[in-house]
Amino acid sequence: MSLLSKLRCVTLDVTGTLIAYKGELGDYYCMAAKSVGLPCPDYKRVHEGFKIAYTEMAKKHPCFGFAEKIPNIVWWKTCVRNSFIEAGYDYDEETFEKIFRRIYGTFGSSAPYTIFQDSQPFLRWLREKGIKVGLVSNAEYRYQDVILPALGLNQGSEWDFGVFSGLEGVEKPDPRIYQIALERAGDVAAEEVLHIGDSMRKDYLPAKSVGMHALLLDRFKIRDAENWRKSGATVLPDLVATRDWLTCSER
């Protein structure tokens, strides 16, 4: 008997699983600075600055400021400003405002993202089989409302429900986000759900901890994947292989 025949719901991570970033973050920050007539910032410094700033913001104001009701644009404005400052660029208020508007607008659109070719067919195939599809992501509301629809991933045709950390106030790897997903799925037991993601810490382990099945995608042939396999996790290269794996009766 295939695993597919035992499932009533499949949940998926979004970034790295269904979609990916195009290029590097520094590219977009550089383009924003150039658009207001400034020299291009150093890509690497900006990228490193962003990692520091984002980590600090996520620690001080988790889930994009959900608990404190910080407006999304304010959270990101602080993060972007601190990214530039960490990289050694302290722009005046008027200049920064112009740069930030460009960056915020860009990352609120489909422009910086690409959808994997197998994502839409896989999600539609699941739904045609009568399986509920949920998305579980550490993302803010624009993923649900703007970015995913712009990429052709629409609620109702590709997925049934979403659990986004910026809207829920809880984020992976907290197992509670998976409990929310189970509630959204309706009358479905944890053992009837499979979660697919690309992180052992954020996807595989917390999903398993609430009783779900789980597997990991290694789309980019990363070094950690071998350790994932050694730990007993199912690791597949893409969603085409996942479909084959789900329908295989000899496993």
XYZ file of C-alpha atoms in Angstrom:
251
model
C 0.000 0.000 0.000
C 1.387 3.432 -0.924
C 1.724 6.233 1.604
C -0.502 8.375 -0.596
C -3.463 6.075 0.108
C -3.057 6.773 3.847
C -2.863 10.554 3.550
C -5.658 13.093 3.763
C -3.503 16.211 3.903
C -0.059 17.364 2.759
C 1.550 20.534 4.118
C 4.540 22.230 2.540
C 7.140 24.814 3.365
C 7.265 27.637 0.789
C 10.704 29.205 0.237
C 13.215 26.589 -0.868
C 10.432 24.050 -1.379
C 7.932 25.659 -3.778
C 9.681 28.906 -4.680
C 13.202 30.358 -4.483
C 14.898 33.754 -4.537
C 16.305 34.976 -7.830
C 19.841 36.269 -7.412
C 21.218 37.641 -4.162
C 19.625 40.030 -1.706
C 22.497 42.454 -2.282
C 21.456 42.758 -5.939
C 18.101 44.290 -5.012
C 19.521 46.596 -2.349
C 22.129 47.779 -4.851
C 19.508 48.416 -7.535
C 17.438 50.407 -5.056
C 20.407 52.639 -4.200
C 21.284 53.109 -7.872
C 17.659 54.030 -8.669
C 18.041 57.189 -6.537
C 21.408 58.074 -8.076
C 23.736 56.626 -5.432
C 26.803 54.455 -5.983
C 26.157 50.744 -5.678
C 26.753 49.480 -2.117
C 29.093 46.558 -1.574
C 27.012 43.420 -2.186
C 28.748 41.242 0.360
C 28.710 43.839 3.127
C 25.006 44.513 2.589
C 24.217 40.795 2.548
C 26.105 40.233 5.802
C 24.551 43.375 7.283
C 21.093 42.079 6.446
C 21.737 38.723 8.132
C 22.759 40.511 11.337
C 19.863 42.995 11.215
C 17.237 40.378 10.373
C 18.408 38.024 13.121
C 18.233 40.855 15.688
C 14.786 41.996 14.546
C 13.441 38.449 14.550
C 14.751 37.970 18.090
C 13.478 41.290 19.496
C 10.201 41.401 17.543
C 9.396 37.854 16.388
C 6.852 37.005 13.714
C 7.326 40.432 12.112
C 6.204 42.205 15.282
C 2.956 40.249 15.635
C 2.659 40.439 19.452
C 3.401 44.181 19.541
C 1.163 44.882 16.538
C 4.041 46.558 14.712
C 2.899 47.458 11.176
C 4.608 45.266 8.603
C 6.142 48.224 6.788
C 7.594 49.619 10.040
C 9.174 46.278 10.945
C 10.836 46.023 7.548
C 11.897 49.673 7.512
C 13.830 49.155 10.755
C 15.350 45.932 9.440
C 16.445 47.487 6.132
C 17.851 50.601 7.813
C 19.849 48.467 10.248
C 21.072 46.299 7.355
C 22.606 49.327 5.650
C 24.027 50.674 8.917
C 25.629 47.305 9.706
C 27.144 47.406 6.212
C 28.526 50.909 6.804
C 25.912 52.970 4.938
C 24.020 55.534 7.010
C 21.828 57.463 4.576
C 19.916 60.640 5.448
C 16.193 60.228 6.092
C 14.966 61.446 2.703
C 17.433 59.294 0.764
C 16.762 56.224 2.880
C 12.996 56.633 2.453
C 13.369 56.503 -1.334
C 15.644 53.468 -1.173
C 13.396 51.675 1.286
C 10.223 52.242 -0.754
C 11.916 50.630 -3.734
C 13.093 47.626 -1.683
C 9.763 47.166 0.114
C 7.855 47.339 -3.146
C 10.171 44.883 -4.858
C 9.948 42.264 -2.114
C 6.189 42.681 -1.979
C 5.964 41.546 -5.607
C 6.879 38.395 -7.499
C 10.003 40.056 -8.977
C 12.656 38.555 -6.632
C 11.172 35.051 -6.707
C 10.954 32.126 -9.071
C 8.626 29.156 -8.835
C 10.039 25.656 -9.279
C 8.573 24.016 -12.388
C 7.260 21.028 -10.462
C 5.443 23.027 -7.753
C 2.152 23.866 -9.418
C 1.674 20.430 -11.065
C 2.421 18.648 -7.786
C -0.011 20.727 -5.749
C -2.771 20.338 -8.338
C -2.157 16.599 -8.520
C -2.575 16.289 -4.749
C -5.839 18.216 -4.786
C -7.138 16.152 -7.714
C -6.516 13.101 -5.536
C -8.778 14.627 -2.880
C -5.913 15.517 -0.554
C -5.991 18.826 1.292
C -2.961 21.030 0.719
C -1.632 23.457 3.337
C 1.300 25.854 3.351
C 3.355 26.376 6.521
C 5.809 29.248 6.268
C 7.797 31.712 8.353
C 6.555 34.552 6.173
C 4.510 37.717 6.420
C 1.070 38.366 4.998
C 2.261 39.469 1.541
C 3.260 35.887 0.706
C -0.369 34.831 1.057
C -2.043 37.895 -0.433
C 0.330 39.015 -3.198
C 3.481 37.004 -3.874
C 2.154 33.448 -4.162
C -0.847 34.407 -6.354
C 1.487 36.433 -8.599
C 3.621 33.299 -9.043
C 0.604 31.171 -9.952
C 0.101 29.532 -6.558
C -3.473 30.400 -5.691
C -5.601 29.427 -2.749
C -8.405 27.291 -4.108
C -6.566 25.860 -7.097
C -3.092 24.989 -5.729
C -3.600 25.083 -1.968
C -6.461 24.998 0.532
C -5.136 26.765 3.624
C -2.060 28.634 4.780
C -0.312 29.065 8.118
C 2.021 32.080 7.904
C 4.025 33.134 10.949
C 3.361 36.850 10.432
C -0.387 36.188 10.640
C -0.303 33.586 13.431
C 2.270 34.924 15.877
C 4.116 31.613 16.031
C 6.918 30.414 13.775
C 8.901 27.328 12.875
C 10.518 25.404 14.507
C 7.872 25.874 17.223
C 5.673 22.745 16.933
C 2.623 24.908 17.641
C 2.638 26.145 14.045
C 2.123 22.539 12.949
C -0.667 22.118 15.491
C -2.355 25.143 13.890
C -1.949 23.475 10.487
C -3.650 20.326 11.823
C -6.540 22.428 13.122
C -6.879 24.181 9.749
C -6.919 20.833 7.969
C -10.123 19.982 9.819
C -11.061 16.467 10.839
C -7.656 14.986 10.025
C -5.355 13.009 12.329
C -1.650 13.858 12.492
C -0.701 10.437 11.101
C -2.786 11.241 8.005
C -0.629 14.278 7.227
C 2.729 14.578 5.456
C 4.883 17.698 5.753
C 7.434 18.521 3.045
C 10.190 21.053 3.668
C 13.876 21.820 3.239
C 15.064 22.191 6.847
C 15.673 19.446 9.381
C 15.328 21.925 12.261
C 12.338 23.930 11.034
C 10.398 21.354 9.019
C 11.242 17.716 9.627
C 11.774 17.524 13.390
C 8.845 19.711 14.576
C 6.417 18.102 12.111
C 7.440 14.637 13.328
C 7.137 15.799 16.933
C 3.384 16.370 16.517
C 2.890 12.987 14.843
C 3.023 13.932 11.153
C 4.950 12.101 8.469
C 7.781 14.243 7.052
C 10.300 14.338 4.257
C 12.962 16.770 3.129
C 13.777 18.170 -0.307
C 17.387 18.740 -1.266
C 16.900 20.895 -4.373
C 20.334 22.522 -4.165
C 22.482 19.499 -3.247
C 23.563 20.939 0.078
C 26.140 19.401 2.381
C 23.694 18.811 5.247
C 21.561 16.435 3.168
C 23.904 13.504 3.746
C 23.563 13.952 7.507
C 19.789 14.110 7.095
C 19.852 10.745 5.342
C 22.141 9.259 7.987
C 19.698 10.353 10.691
C 16.959 8.333 8.977
C 15.099 11.109 7.171
C 13.666 10.591 3.703
C 15.458 13.066 1.407
C 14.373 13.583 -2.196
C 15.664 15.901 -4.934
C 12.355 17.460 -6.025
C 8.571 17.116 -6.136
C 8.646 14.855 -9.198
C 10.590 12.310 -7.147
C 8.213 12.972 -4.237
C 5.207 12.055 -6.372
C 6.901 8.793 -7.395
C 7.804 8.093 -3.772
C 4.240 8.720 -2.598
C 2.695 6.380 -5.128
C 5.251 3.586 -4.748
C 3.767 0.586 -2.912
C 7.153 -0.987 -2.155
C 8.915 1.198 0.366
